[in-house]
Amino acid sequence: MKIGLFIPCYIDQFYPKAAVAALELLEKMGLEVYFPKNQTCCGQPMANSGFEHLTTGCNRLFIENFSSFDYIVCPSGSCVMHLKEHLHLSGHDQQAKAIREKLYELTEFLTDILEINELSASFPFKVGLHQSCHGQRGLKLSQMTELVAPAFSKPEKLLAMVKGLELIPLNRKDECCGFGGTFCVTEEAVSVKMGKDRLSDHLRNGAQYITATDLSCLMHLEGILRRQKSSLKIIHIAEILNHQPL
Amino acid sequence: MKAMEHAQAAEAFIRDEARTDWHDETLWFVRQKRDLAAQGLPEWEQLRDWASGIKNHTLSNLSQYLALFEENALKNGIKVHWAMDAVEHNQIIHQIIKEGKICRMVKSKSMLTEECHLNAYLAAQGIEVIDTDLGERIVQLRKEAPSHIVLPAIHLKKEDVSDTFNEFLDTEKGNNDPQYLTESARQHLRDYFVGAELAITGVNFAIAETGGFVVCTNEGNADMGAHAANIHIACMGIEKLIPKAEHLGVFLRLLARSATGQPITTYSSHFHRPRPGQQMHLVIVDNGRSRQLGRADFRNSLKCIRCAACFNTCPVYRRSGGHSYHTAVAGPIGSILNPNIDMKANADLPFASTLCGSCSNVCPVKIDIHEQLYKWRQVLVKEGHVPSSKKTGMAAMTLVLSKPTLYRLAGKMGRVALKYAPFVVNNSLNPWYKQRDMPQAPEESFREWYQKNRK
Amino acid sequence: MSSKNRILQATAENQPTLTQLPFIDFDSLIQYPDPVAAFEMVLKKIGGEIIHFKNEEEILKSISKADQDGEFVLNTFRQQEGSLAPFKNASAVELAHLNRVYLCGALGVAENGAIWLDENAMVNRLLPFITQHLVLILNAKNIVATMNHAYQNIRVDESGFGTFIAGPSKTADIEQSLVIGAHGPRSLTVYLFHN
């Protein structure tokens, strides 16, 4: 099984450890994983700002880089959701469609395609799981509190396989952190207030780490934490799932 | 009216952080009550499906249903008026007031009359309308606009209401007891009800098959006014129609549960014919709705039944307050309705969202609100309603992100700048940095690591 | 062109292709093992009160025994048409001091505690709203499970006006604090009989 690893631009530049963890985790499952060199970005920053018409270049690059794989896996629910909904390129409809169908966010790939039941990871800390909206409501990685429907959670299922990890409850299980792409600067006041409120929920419930399927949310939360000189830390879920006993 | 863009108004709102927390908690509590009410019905999601299907069908046959509704309403003895826009709506009501030589009139909650700025229009003609919904009366006395379509005074604390009532209703200074304040308003408004010559109400649902309409309240104020006055004017947008009375069986199960978590409003009143000697008028208003019906991406916003569940769940609304949306209908639904009414004035609203999607999930008629917010952004950019600085920035970003070599170079420079000269990025011109630090720059990017360690 | 025609024309031009109405499957609706108990529970939750009677005679006895203390009370239950005639067209001014009204409800709804009554049962449309206290008399046999069922059993345009009433009037417009007795009745009591 040939896997193309899609590492979103800001993870590549600012959080390489999460990308390494995602790669190693997939390799441990015995998969052939490749990182196509010329990949850049899914185009979401432009599209969510109203400039979807400028994303043709990104879409072309994505199709060129990822058409040849059996599956494409990415440690970001938000980028995956954007591509699943908006990856189109005139003259390449079939390729774009094929990519949209074989593209998976990391945790859903582990639970739905690989159907893994155990992990060798250990992470003896109290962890709060932040539900990134695009992964949760967009890709349905876990049940949403608004709906009257049975509960499930793909990320929680995986975290439950990690030795020593204690998942803390939250008062608001799936409220947005306020990142929202360019929203984080165009609506700076609301964005930061939302972030602060999410953090207090995790702190109140005793979290030592906040994890998520999206680093964009975590980058925003980390920005506030560092400004507040808090000891609470952020960590991408791939790093926990790949965390070895010391 | 718009004094500031949403972002600026929100920033001003948040400056009082304790009050923002209170606003957020209060509305979150309403969201939780809604959740409990929804969970009480195993068929909840099925009801949402049906409601959405009934509304979609109605919109797909709207001209026929409007004609049928009018025909039946006329048979019932209701006088039907049609208004293309807000001005015509206001003129029609003004005309009825003039013809009846009316001096004393009351109005129950109608977001349409807010949308049309009826009170201001009549005030300019020297006519005073008394709002009778408690929340609306409070904001009317304070010369403010409602900040929420179901809870008009939710931006106010009981101390504010107490001060207002002390000033206008002569209540005891410093008595903040909601029971006492509500009782005072009851006494104050009872005189207006009893003396009312004309009553204006909104319409929650209009039934094509029977030519009647339904008005829902908890306070009983719509009924008090409509049954006391000799003239009743009900105002409705063209999208309020439903085909048959039996469909109310779906909508009335969803409306109050979504709005406040109640199983139903206290009163769900069905008006079909005026009582003997009474005049019953119905004003059917377009005001841009037929245009919205023609926008394939946005037409299903017309399914809205004005429950405000999307307000209560919206993390942005809860922390920015209704007035920051500078329109009669605030919140997520307002942000997809208002650009249709005035694209330029409301171009900021679709951007006042993180696109988290919670609004679409609570919507009882399954409007894809967050997807429409995304689509409005595309339209607004194409129509030239975003600042040119944003356009330049986006063009630069696009260039970098569509050229792998440029991207690698820019990434490196970005990280170098972060690492060796944080002040270059960390300055007050970058809104990120006002209350947040930048991420710590790593030694190398993932692609540099991969180059060395895999290949 | 008139505004009516302009609106109808624009609507006709802009409405999408006709879609079908959904089929409402009553089998998927909530079922209550004991609809009367469910009705009572919800009614109390929304601020209403309930008194059980064996039959209509008991209700009649209770109403006539009630100490009316010179208050303005109006009972429509088992009354001669003629005795109520003066109230039919009474104005709000004349009814402003009504203290208590007894009206007959046609149907109750278990899921939300609502009771349907139409103009024929009200005598005057103002009565259920302007009175300080409202008593609705209901036959337990006439309680249905949901609003979907309710609309199967009533005709909304049988008279010129009809309403579902669920509990006393209320508001939470001041800081979300629930206050019973907004503009309508301060209390709602259901007299439920079981014969």
GROMACS .gro file of C-alpha atoms in nm, chain A residues 5 7-16 19-20 23-24 27 33-41 45-54 57-58 61 82 85-86 133-134 137 144-148 171-172 174-176 178-180 182-194 196-197 219-220 222-224 226-227, chain B residues 6-7 10-11 14 17 20-21 24-25 28 31 34-35 38-39 41 44-45 48 313 315-316 318-320 351-358 361-362 374 377-378 381-382 386 390-391 394-395 397-398 401-404 407-408 411-412 415 418 430-440 442 444-447 449-451 454-455:
model
  158
    5LEU     CA    1   0.195   1.196   0.319
    7ILE     CA    2   0.204   1.780   0.543
    8PRO     CA    3   0.025   2.116   0.548
    9CYS     CA    4   0.244   2.423   0.505
   10TYR     CA    5   0.235   2.553   0.862
   11ILE     CA    6   0.310   2.207   1.005
   12ASP     CA    7   0.606   2.175   0.769
   13GLN     CA    8   0.742   2.513   0.875
   14PHE     CA    9   0.652   2.539   1.242
   15TYR     CA   10   0.569   2.193   1.376
   16PRO     CA   11   0.798   1.942   1.198
   19ALA     CA   12   0.494   1.554   1.081
   20VAL     CA   13   0.780   1.323   1.182
   23LEU     CA   14   0.537   0.956   0.928
   24GLU     CA   15   0.688   0.720   1.187
   27GLU     CA   16   0.580   0.340   0.889
   33VAL     CA   17   0.508   0.624   0.303
   34TYR     CA   18   0.630   0.897   0.070
   35PHE     CA   19   0.649   1.272   0.109
   36PRO     CA   20   0.618   1.433  -0.235
   37LYS     CA   21   0.867   1.720  -0.231
   38ASN     CA   22   0.682   1.978  -0.431
   39GLN     CA   23   0.370   1.991  -0.217
   40THR     CA   24   0.283   2.322  -0.052
   41CYS     CA   25  -0.066   2.401   0.073
   45PRO     CA   26  -0.623   3.019   0.365
   46MET     CA   27  -0.723   3.187   0.039
   47ALA     CA   28  -1.052   3.006  -0.004
   48ASN     CA   29  -1.183   3.077   0.345
   49SER     CA   30  -1.104   3.443   0.293
   50GLY     CA   31  -1.323   3.450  -0.015
   51PHE     CA   32  -1.046   3.393  -0.270
   52GLU     CA   33  -1.124   3.037  -0.376
   53HIS     CA   34  -1.074   3.151  -0.736
   54LEU     CA   35  -0.705   3.198  -0.659
   57GLY     CA   36  -0.231   2.682  -0.862
   58CYS     CA   37  -0.253   2.501  -0.529
   61LEU     CA   38   0.020   2.123  -0.748
   82HIS     CA   39  -1.108   2.171   0.256
   85GLU     CA   40  -1.501   1.981  -0.045
   86HIS     CA   41  -1.313   2.206  -0.281
  133CYS     CA   42  -1.430   2.181   1.424
  134HIS     CA   43  -1.338   2.091   1.069
  137ARG     CA   44  -1.818   1.859   1.216
  144MET     CA   45  -2.129   1.642   1.770
  145THR     CA   46  -2.309   1.759   2.084
  146GLU     CA   47  -2.573   1.941   1.878
  147LEU     CA   48  -2.710   1.620   1.730
  148VAL     CA   49  -2.937   1.359   1.882
  171ASN     CA   50  -1.744   2.142   3.036
  172ARG     CA   51  -1.787   2.231   2.670
  174ASP     CA   52  -1.681   2.068   2.129
  175GLU     CA   53  -1.669   2.445   2.128
  176CYS     CA   54  -1.456   2.618   1.868
  178GLY     CA   55  -1.152   3.073   1.770
  179PHE     CA   56  -0.863   3.019   1.529
  180GLY     CA   57  -1.073   3.021   1.211
  182THR     CA   58  -0.764   3.463   0.880
  183PHE     CA   59  -1.042   3.513   1.139
  184CYS     CA   60  -0.763   3.494   1.399
  185VAL     CA   61  -0.631   3.832   1.283
  186THR     CA   62  -0.936   3.999   1.123
  187GLU     CA   63  -1.147   3.930   1.434
  188GLU     CA   64  -0.855   3.933   1.677
  189ALA     CA   65  -1.058   4.023   1.988
  190VAL     CA   66  -1.321   3.750   1.950
  191SER     CA   67  -1.061   3.498   1.837
  192VAL     CA   68  -0.844   3.547   2.144
  193LYS     CA   69  -1.141   3.553   2.379
  194MET     CA   70  -1.261   3.222   2.239
  196LYS     CA   71  -0.882   3.198   2.639
  197ASP     CA   72  -1.219   3.046   2.723
  219MET     CA   73  -0.089   2.701   1.737
  220HIS     CA   74  -0.350   2.963   1.829
  222GLU     CA   75  -0.020   2.790   2.225
  223GLY     CA   76   0.020   3.155   2.130
  224ILE     CA   77  -0.207   3.255   2.416
  226ARG     CA   78   0.298   3.132   2.594
  227ARG     CA   79   0.192   3.493   2.631
  252HIS     CA   80  -1.838   4.370   1.327
  253ALA     CA   81  -1.475   4.325   1.436
  256ALA     CA   82  -1.691   4.307   1.895
  257GLU     CA   83  -1.364   4.438   2.029
  260ILE     CA   84  -1.518   4.229   2.480
  263GLU     CA   85  -1.453   4.085   2.993
  266THR     CA   86  -1.873   3.917   2.804
  267ASP     CA   87  -1.834   3.605   3.017
  270ASP     CA   88  -2.155   3.392   2.689
  271GLU     CA   89  -2.261   3.181   2.988
  274TRP     CA   90  -2.469   2.885   2.649
  277ARG     CA   91  -2.809   2.624   2.415
  280ARG     CA   92  -3.213   2.333   2.374
  281ASP     CA   93  -2.993   2.022   2.380
  284ALA     CA   94  -3.395   1.788   2.160
  285GLN     CA   95  -3.262   1.479   2.337
  287LEU     CA   96  -3.738   1.329   2.140
  290TRP     CA   97  -3.546   1.484   1.666
  291GLU     CA   98  -3.323   1.442   1.361
  294ARG     CA   99  -3.544   1.833   1.126
  559THR     CA  100  -2.470   2.815   1.985
  561PRO     CA  101  -1.922   3.113   1.989
  562VAL     CA  102  -1.872   3.441   1.806
  564ARG     CA  103  -2.199   3.487   2.241
  565ARG     CA  104  -1.878   3.690   2.271
  566SER     CA  105  -1.961   3.985   2.051
  597PHE     CA  106  -1.643   3.701   0.784
  598ALA     CA  107  -1.762   3.723   1.147
  599SER     CA  108  -1.742   3.346   1.182
  600THR     CA  109  -1.484   3.073   1.228
  601LEU     CA  110  -1.694   2.843   1.007
  602CYS     CA  111  -1.709   2.598   1.298
  603GLY     CA  112  -2.040   2.460   1.172
  604SER     CA  113  -2.228   2.441   1.501
  607ASN     CA  114  -2.613   2.141   1.333
  608VAL     CA  115  -2.864   2.312   1.562
  620TYR     CA  116  -1.818   3.048   0.299
  623ARG     CA  117  -1.725   3.530   0.114
  624GLN     CA  118  -1.653   3.422  -0.242
  627VAL     CA  119  -1.467   3.920  -0.292
  628LYS     CA  120  -1.577   3.889  -0.655
  632VAL     CA  121  -1.328   4.355   0.056
  636LYS     CA  122  -0.650   4.207   0.165
  637LYS     CA  123  -0.650   4.142  -0.208
  640MET     CA  124  -0.392   3.715  -0.086
  641ALA     CA  125  -0.231   3.751  -0.426
  643MET     CA  126   0.022   3.433  -0.058
  644THR     CA  127  -0.118   3.260  -0.364
  647LEU     CA  128   0.190   2.872  -0.222
  648SER     CA  129   0.157   2.774  -0.584
  649LYS     CA  130   0.533   2.774  -0.651
  650PRO     CA  131   0.725   2.509  -0.453
  653TYR     CA  132   0.746   2.842  -0.087
  654ARG     CA  133   1.063   2.676   0.039
  657GLY     CA  134   0.934   2.936   0.467
  658LYS     CA  135   1.301   2.952   0.546
  661ARG     CA  136   1.152   3.093   1.025
  664LEU     CA  137   1.112   3.447   1.375
  676ASN     CA  138   0.038   4.218   1.349
  677PRO     CA  139  -0.293   4.151   1.527
  678TRP     CA  140  -0.178   3.797   1.603
  679TYR     CA  141   0.081   3.933   1.840
  680LYS     CA  142  -0.146   4.161   2.043
  681GLN     CA  143  -0.241   3.883   2.282
  682ARG     CA  144  -0.055   3.581   2.144
  683ASP     CA  145   0.308   3.480   2.093
  684MET     CA  146   0.432   3.344   1.764
  685PRO     CA  147   0.517   2.974   1.744
  686GLN     CA  148   0.875   2.889   1.833
  688PRO     CA  149   1.218   2.497   1.475
  690GLU     CA  150   1.456   2.285   1.031
  691SER     CA  151   1.136   2.231   0.840
  692PHE     CA  152   0.988   1.885   0.802
  693ARG     CA  153   1.096   1.877   0.439
  695TRP     CA  154   1.439   1.676   0.798
  696TYR     CA  155   1.289   1.435   0.545
  697GLN     CA  156   1.561   1.519   0.293
  700ARG     CA  157   1.451   0.941   0.448
  701LYS     CA  158   1.493   1.019   0.083
   0.00000   0.00000   0.00000
